[in-house]
Amino acid sequence: MSELPSISVSVKAAIVHDGKILLLSYDDSADGGCFHYNLPGGKAIEGEPLRDAVVRKVLQETGLTVRTVRQMFVVEYVPGRFGKDLGPQHKTQHNFLAEITDGRTEPRFSDPRDPDQVGFEWVPLEELTDKVLIPQVAPAVLAGLADSRDVLVDHAQVGRGR
C-alpha cells in the first residue's frame, strides 16, 4: 500500500465587529511576493480540533480572544492543478466565523513577530472585495457570512453510536 500524502491543514477566522472584518496585512515583496491581506489564523496541530486551532491561532497572531461560531467554507489547494502560487504542498484552509468574547478589539503583533506582517486593519465588509487576499476568498467570506449553516460536522454534532 502506498503512503498517504501529506496535507497541510490550516484554519482562518472571519472576525466581524461593527460591520468590519479584521485583516492582517503582509508585505513579502522582498521575497518575490506582494502586499496582501489574510484572515487571522494558521496551521492546525495534528490531533487538534479545528475549532480549538482557530482560537489558538487568533490569540497567537492577534492577542484577541474568540470563540468559533461556525465553519463557513473550505478552500482546497492542489499544486498540480494550480501551479505553485501557494507553494508545493497540498493544503486545505478551513474558514470559520468567529466572535470576540471579551470585548477587546485592538489586535497586537505576535511574539516573535512575523517579519512579513506589517499591520492589522478593520475593513468595512463592503470594501472586502477591493482588498488583495491570498488566497482570493473575499467572495466566499461574504457568501459565508450571509449563510447561517455550519458546514463542519464534528464529534459533538455526530454523537455516539450504540
PDB file of C-alpha atoms in Angstrom:
ATOM      1  CA  MET A   1       0.000   0.000   0.000  1.00  0.00           C
ATOM      2  CA  SER A   2       1.328   3.450  -0.849  1.00  0.00           C
ATOM      3  CA  GLU A   3       1.940   6.025   1.869  1.00  0.00           C
ATOM      4  CA  LEU A   4      -0.789   8.603   2.403  1.00  0.00           C
ATOM      5  CA  PRO A   5       0.049  12.087   1.119  1.00  0.00           C
ATOM      6  CA  SER A   6       0.937  14.894   3.489  1.00  0.00           C
ATOM      7  CA  ILE A   7      -1.773  17.553   3.512  1.00  0.00           C
ATOM      8  CA  SER A   8      -1.329  20.817   5.383  1.00  0.00           C
ATOM      9  CA  VAL A   9      -4.443  21.825   7.326  1.00  0.00           C
ATOM     10  CA  SER A  10      -4.913  25.458   8.272  1.00  0.00           C
ATOM     11  CA  VAL A  11      -7.692  27.467   9.861  1.00  0.00           C
ATOM     12  CA  LYS A  12      -8.740  31.084   9.338  1.00  0.00           C
ATOM     13  CA  ALA A  13     -11.134  33.302  11.258  1.00  0.00           C
ATOM     14  CA  ALA A  14     -13.552  35.860   9.871  1.00  0.00           C
ATOM     15  CA  ILE A  15     -13.901  38.163  12.877  1.00  0.00           C
ATOM     16  CA  VAL A  16     -16.586  40.771  12.285  1.00  0.00           C
ATOM     17  CA  HIS A  17     -17.141  43.737  14.622  1.00  0.00           C
ATOM     18  CA  ASP A  18     -19.329  46.794  13.930  1.00  0.00           C
ATOM     19  CA  GLY A  19     -19.681  45.906  10.237  1.00  0.00           C
ATOM     20  CA  LYS A  20     -15.916  45.486   9.745  1.00  0.00           C
ATOM     21  CA  ILE A  21     -13.751  42.390   9.321  1.00  0.00           C
ATOM     22  CA  LEU A  22     -10.251  42.029  10.755  1.00  0.00           C
ATOM     23  CA  LEU A  23      -7.483  41.503   8.192  1.00  0.00           C
ATOM     24  CA  LEU A  24      -3.759  41.073   8.732  1.00  0.00           C
ATOM     25  CA  SER A  25      -1.571  42.900   6.200  1.00  0.00           C
ATOM     26  CA  TYR A  26       1.641  41.456   4.802  1.00  0.00           C
ATOM     27  CA  ASP A  27       4.401  42.729   2.548  1.00  0.00           C
ATOM     28  CA  ASP A  28       6.572  39.894   1.288  1.00  0.00           C
ATOM     29  CA  SER A  29       7.698  41.731  -1.854  1.00  0.00           C
ATOM     30  CA  ALA A  30      11.350  41.312  -0.828  1.00  0.00           C
ATOM     31  CA  ASP A  31      10.868  37.555  -1.367  1.00  0.00           C
ATOM     32  CA  GLY A  32       9.125  37.983  -4.722  1.00  0.00           C
ATOM     33  CA  GLY A  33       5.644  38.263  -3.224  1.00  0.00           C
ATOM     34  CA  CYS A  34       3.420  41.305  -2.904  1.00  0.00           C
ATOM     35  CA  PHE A  35       1.468  43.402  -0.425  1.00  0.00           C
ATOM     36  CA  HIS A  36      -1.640  41.428   0.532  1.00  0.00           C
ATOM     37  CA  TYR A  37      -4.072  40.606   3.307  1.00  0.00           C
ATOM     38  CA  ASN A  38      -5.044  37.424   5.140  1.00  0.00           C
ATOM     39  CA  LEU A  39      -7.640  36.462   7.666  1.00  0.00           C
ATOM     40  CA  PRO A  40      -6.029  35.665  11.020  1.00  0.00           C
ATOM     41  CA  GLY A  41      -5.178  32.004  11.504  1.00  0.00           C
ATOM     42  CA  GLY A  42      -2.613  29.389  10.616  1.00  0.00           C
ATOM     43  CA  LYS A  43      -1.749  25.709  10.698  1.00  0.00           C
ATOM     44  CA  ALA A  44      -3.569  23.284  12.934  1.00  0.00           C
ATOM     45  CA  ILE A  45      -1.517  20.885  15.028  1.00  0.00           C
ATOM     46  CA  GLU A  46      -2.009  17.183  14.336  1.00  0.00           C
ATOM     47  CA  GLY A  47      -4.781  15.899  16.603  1.00  0.00           C
ATOM     48  CA  GLU A  48      -6.054  19.407  17.406  1.00  0.00           C
ATOM     49  CA  PRO A  49      -9.783  20.005  16.762  1.00  0.00           C
ATOM     50  CA  LEU A  50     -10.196  22.716  14.116  1.00  0.00           C
ATOM     51  CA  ARG A  51     -12.320  24.928  16.357  1.00  0.00           C
ATOM     52  CA  ASP A  52      -9.589  24.841  19.022  1.00  0.00           C
ATOM     53  CA  ALA A  53      -6.972  25.665  16.379  1.00  0.00           C
ATOM     54  CA  VAL A  54      -8.920  28.800  15.410  1.00  0.00           C
ATOM     55  CA  VAL A  55      -8.993  30.045  19.000  1.00  0.00           C
ATOM     56  CA  ARG A  56      -5.283  29.287  19.496  1.00  0.00           C
ATOM     57  CA  LYS A  57      -4.100  30.833  16.221  1.00  0.00           C
ATOM     58  CA  VAL A  58      -6.190  34.008  16.581  1.00  0.00           C
ATOM     59  CA  LEU A  59      -4.859  34.526  20.112  1.00  0.00           C
ATOM     60  CA  GLN A  60      -1.301  33.847  18.934  1.00  0.00           C
ATOM     61  CA  GLU A  61      -1.486  36.153  15.882  1.00  0.00           C
ATOM     62  CA  THR A  62      -3.618  38.995  17.261  1.00  0.00           C
ATOM     63  CA  GLY A  63      -3.885  38.699  21.036  1.00  0.00           C
ATOM     64  CA  LEU A  64      -7.683  38.592  20.649  1.00  0.00           C
ATOM     65  CA  THR A  65      -9.829  36.053  22.467  1.00  0.00           C
ATOM     66  CA  VAL A  66     -12.504  34.498  20.249  1.00  0.00           C
ATOM     67  CA  ARG A  67     -14.880  31.596  20.035  1.00  0.00           C
ATOM     68  CA  THR A  68     -15.861  29.910  16.805  1.00  0.00           C
ATOM     69  CA  VAL A  69     -19.446  30.370  15.702  1.00  0.00           C
ATOM     70  CA  ARG A  70     -19.400  28.052  12.674  1.00  0.00           C
ATOM     71  CA  GLN A  71     -17.314  26.849   9.780  1.00  0.00           C
ATOM     72  CA  MET A  72     -18.291  28.770   6.642  1.00  0.00           C
ATOM     73  CA  PHE A  73     -16.303  27.085   3.845  1.00  0.00           C
ATOM     74  CA  VAL A  74     -13.155  25.151   2.947  1.00  0.00           C
ATOM     75  CA  VAL A  75     -10.545  26.053   0.335  1.00  0.00           C
ATOM     76  CA  GLU A  76      -8.521  23.218  -1.173  1.00  0.00           C
ATOM     77  CA  TYR A  77      -5.240  23.923  -2.919  1.00  0.00           C
ATOM     78  CA  VAL A  78      -3.755  21.188  -5.096  1.00  0.00           C
ATOM     79  CA  PRO A  79      -0.391  22.353  -6.548  1.00  0.00           C
ATOM     80  CA  GLY A  80      -0.610  20.201  -9.679  1.00  0.00           C
ATOM     81  CA  ARG A  81      -3.854  21.920 -10.660  1.00  0.00           C
ATOM     82  CA  PHE A  82      -2.997  25.499  -9.713  1.00  0.00           C
ATOM     83  CA  GLY A  83       0.701  25.794 -10.446  1.00  0.00           C
ATOM     84  CA  LYS A  84       2.858  26.644  -7.457  1.00  0.00           C
ATOM     85  CA  ASP A  85       1.363  30.020  -6.492  1.00  0.00           C
ATOM     86  CA  LEU A  86       0.765  28.918  -2.908  1.00  0.00           C
ATOM     87  CA  GLY A  87       3.700  26.524  -2.642  1.00  0.00           C
ATOM     88  CA  PRO A  88       4.282  22.884  -3.499  1.00  0.00           C
ATOM     89  CA  GLN A  89       2.169  21.257  -0.750  1.00  0.00           C
ATOM     90  CA  HIS A  90      -1.444  20.087  -0.913  1.00  0.00           C
ATOM     91  CA  LYS A  91      -3.416  22.262   1.545  1.00  0.00           C
ATOM     92  CA  THR A  92      -6.857  22.760   2.976  1.00  0.00           C
ATOM     93  CA  GLN A  93      -7.917  26.021   4.605  1.00  0.00           C
ATOM     94  CA  HIS A  94     -10.936  25.835   6.899  1.00  0.00           C
ATOM     95  CA  ASN A  95     -12.600  29.237   7.257  1.00  0.00           C
ATOM     96  CA  PHE A  96     -14.659  29.956  10.369  1.00  0.00           C
ATOM     97  CA  LEU A  97     -16.840  32.780  11.561  1.00  0.00           C
ATOM     98  CA  ALA A  98     -15.513  33.765  14.995  1.00  0.00           C
ATOM     99  CA  GLU A  99     -16.578  36.326  17.549  1.00  0.00           C
ATOM    100  CA  ILE A 100     -14.650  38.249  20.167  1.00  0.00           C
ATOM    101  CA  THR A 101     -15.519  37.050  23.663  1.00  0.00           C
ATOM    102  CA  ASP A 102     -14.026  39.674  25.966  1.00  0.00           C
ATOM    103  CA  GLY A 103     -14.834  42.964  24.197  1.00  0.00           C
ATOM    104  CA  ARG A 104     -11.191  43.788  23.334  1.00  0.00           C
ATOM    105  CA  THR A 105     -10.885  44.684  19.631  1.00  0.00           C
ATOM    106  CA  GLU A 106      -7.360  46.133  19.402  1.00  0.00           C
ATOM    107  CA  PRO A 107      -5.046  43.471  17.912  1.00  0.00           C
ATOM    108  CA  ARG A 108      -1.355  43.217  18.688  1.00  0.00           C
ATOM    109  CA  PHE A 109       1.568  41.586  16.847  1.00  0.00           C
ATOM    110  CA  SER A 110       2.676  38.069  17.753  1.00  0.00           C
ATOM    111  CA  ASP A 111       5.864  37.440  19.698  1.00  0.00           C
ATOM    112  CA  PRO A 112       8.064  36.634  17.915  1.00  0.00           C
ATOM    113  CA  ARG A 113       6.687  38.841  15.173  1.00  0.00           C
ATOM    114  CA  ASP A 114       6.221  37.564  11.613  1.00  0.00           C
ATOM    115  CA  PRO A 115       8.724  39.707   9.669  1.00  0.00           C
ATOM    116  CA  ASP A 116       6.381  39.952   6.655  1.00  0.00           C
ATOM    117  CA  GLN A 117       3.373  41.131   8.668  1.00  0.00           C
ATOM    118  CA  VAL A 118       3.107  44.916   8.595  1.00  0.00           C
ATOM    119  CA  GLY A 119      -0.209  45.578  10.312  1.00  0.00           C
ATOM    120  CA  PHE A 120      -3.870  44.990  11.046  1.00  0.00           C
ATOM    121  CA  GLU A 121      -6.909  46.613   9.516  1.00  0.00           C
ATOM    122  CA  TRP A 122     -10.604  46.539  10.369  1.00  0.00           C
ATOM    123  CA  VAL A 123     -12.057  46.681   6.846  1.00  0.00           C
ATOM    124  CA  PRO A 124     -15.703  47.577   6.170  1.00  0.00           C
ATOM    125  CA  LEU A 125     -17.427  44.495   4.742  1.00  0.00           C
ATOM    126  CA  GLU A 126     -18.493  46.431   1.636  1.00  0.00           C
ATOM    127  CA  GLU A 127     -14.784  47.050   0.862  1.00  0.00           C
ATOM    128  CA  LEU A 128     -13.591  43.465   1.361  1.00  0.00           C
ATOM    129  CA  THR A 129     -13.630  42.556  -2.342  1.00  0.00           C
ATOM    130  CA  ASP A 130     -11.366  45.555  -3.052  1.00  0.00           C
ATOM    131  CA  LYS A 131      -8.554  44.009  -0.982  1.00  0.00           C
ATOM    132  CA  VAL A 132      -5.975  41.513  -2.282  1.00  0.00           C
ATOM    133  CA  LEU A 133      -6.431  38.423  -0.131  1.00  0.00           C
ATOM    134  CA  ILE A 134      -4.232  35.372  -0.655  1.00  0.00           C
ATOM    135  CA  PRO A 135      -5.930  33.073  -1.403  1.00  0.00           C
ATOM    136  CA  GLN A 136      -8.735  35.103  -3.001  1.00  0.00           C
ATOM    137  CA  VAL A 137     -11.519  34.230  -0.566  1.00  0.00           C
ATOM    138  CA  ALA A 138     -13.366  37.550  -0.244  1.00  0.00           C
ATOM    139  CA  PRO A 139     -16.469  36.445  -2.221  1.00  0.00           C
ATOM    140  CA  ALA A 140     -16.642  33.179  -0.271  1.00  0.00           C
ATOM    141  CA  VAL A 141     -16.300  35.058   3.042  1.00  0.00           C
ATOM    142  CA  LEU A 142     -19.170  37.374   2.144  1.00  0.00           C
ATOM    143  CA  ALA A 143     -21.316  34.433   0.999  1.00  0.00           C
ATOM    144  CA  GLY A 144     -20.438  32.541   4.192  1.00  0.00           C
ATOM    145  CA  LEU A 145     -21.412  35.493   6.364  1.00  0.00           C
ATOM    146  CA  ALA A 146     -24.811  35.605   4.641  1.00  0.00           C
ATOM    147  CA  ASP A 147     -25.431  31.868   5.197  1.00  0.00           C
ATOM    148  CA  SER A 148     -26.106  30.543   8.692  1.00  0.00           C
ATOM    149  CA  ARG A 149     -25.176  26.897   8.059  1.00  0.00           C
ATOM    150  CA  ASP A 150     -22.227  25.279   9.839  1.00  0.00           C
ATOM    151  CA  VAL A 151     -20.508  23.042   7.312  1.00  0.00           C
ATOM    152  CA  LEU A 152     -18.321  21.253   9.887  1.00  0.00           C
ATOM    153  CA  VAL A 153     -19.816  18.116  11.346  1.00  0.00           C
ATOM    154  CA  ASP A 154     -17.670  17.386  14.369  1.00  0.00           C
ATOM    155  CA  HIS A 155     -17.750  14.833  17.175  1.00  0.00           C
ATOM    156  CA  ALA A 156     -20.132  16.908  19.291  1.00  0.00           C
ATOM    157  CA  GLN A 157     -22.673  17.015  16.460  1.00  0.00           C
ATOM    158  CA  VAL A 158     -22.377  13.373  15.411  1.00  0.00           C
ATOM    159  CA  GLY A 159     -22.984  11.934  18.852  1.00  0.00           C
ATOM    160  CA  ARG A 160     -22.007   8.451  19.931  1.00  0.00           C
ATOM    161  CA  GLY A 161     -23.217   5.239  18.359  1.00  0.00           C
ATOM    162  CA  ARG A 162     -24.532   2.365  20.426  1.00  0.00           C
TER     163      ARG A 162
END
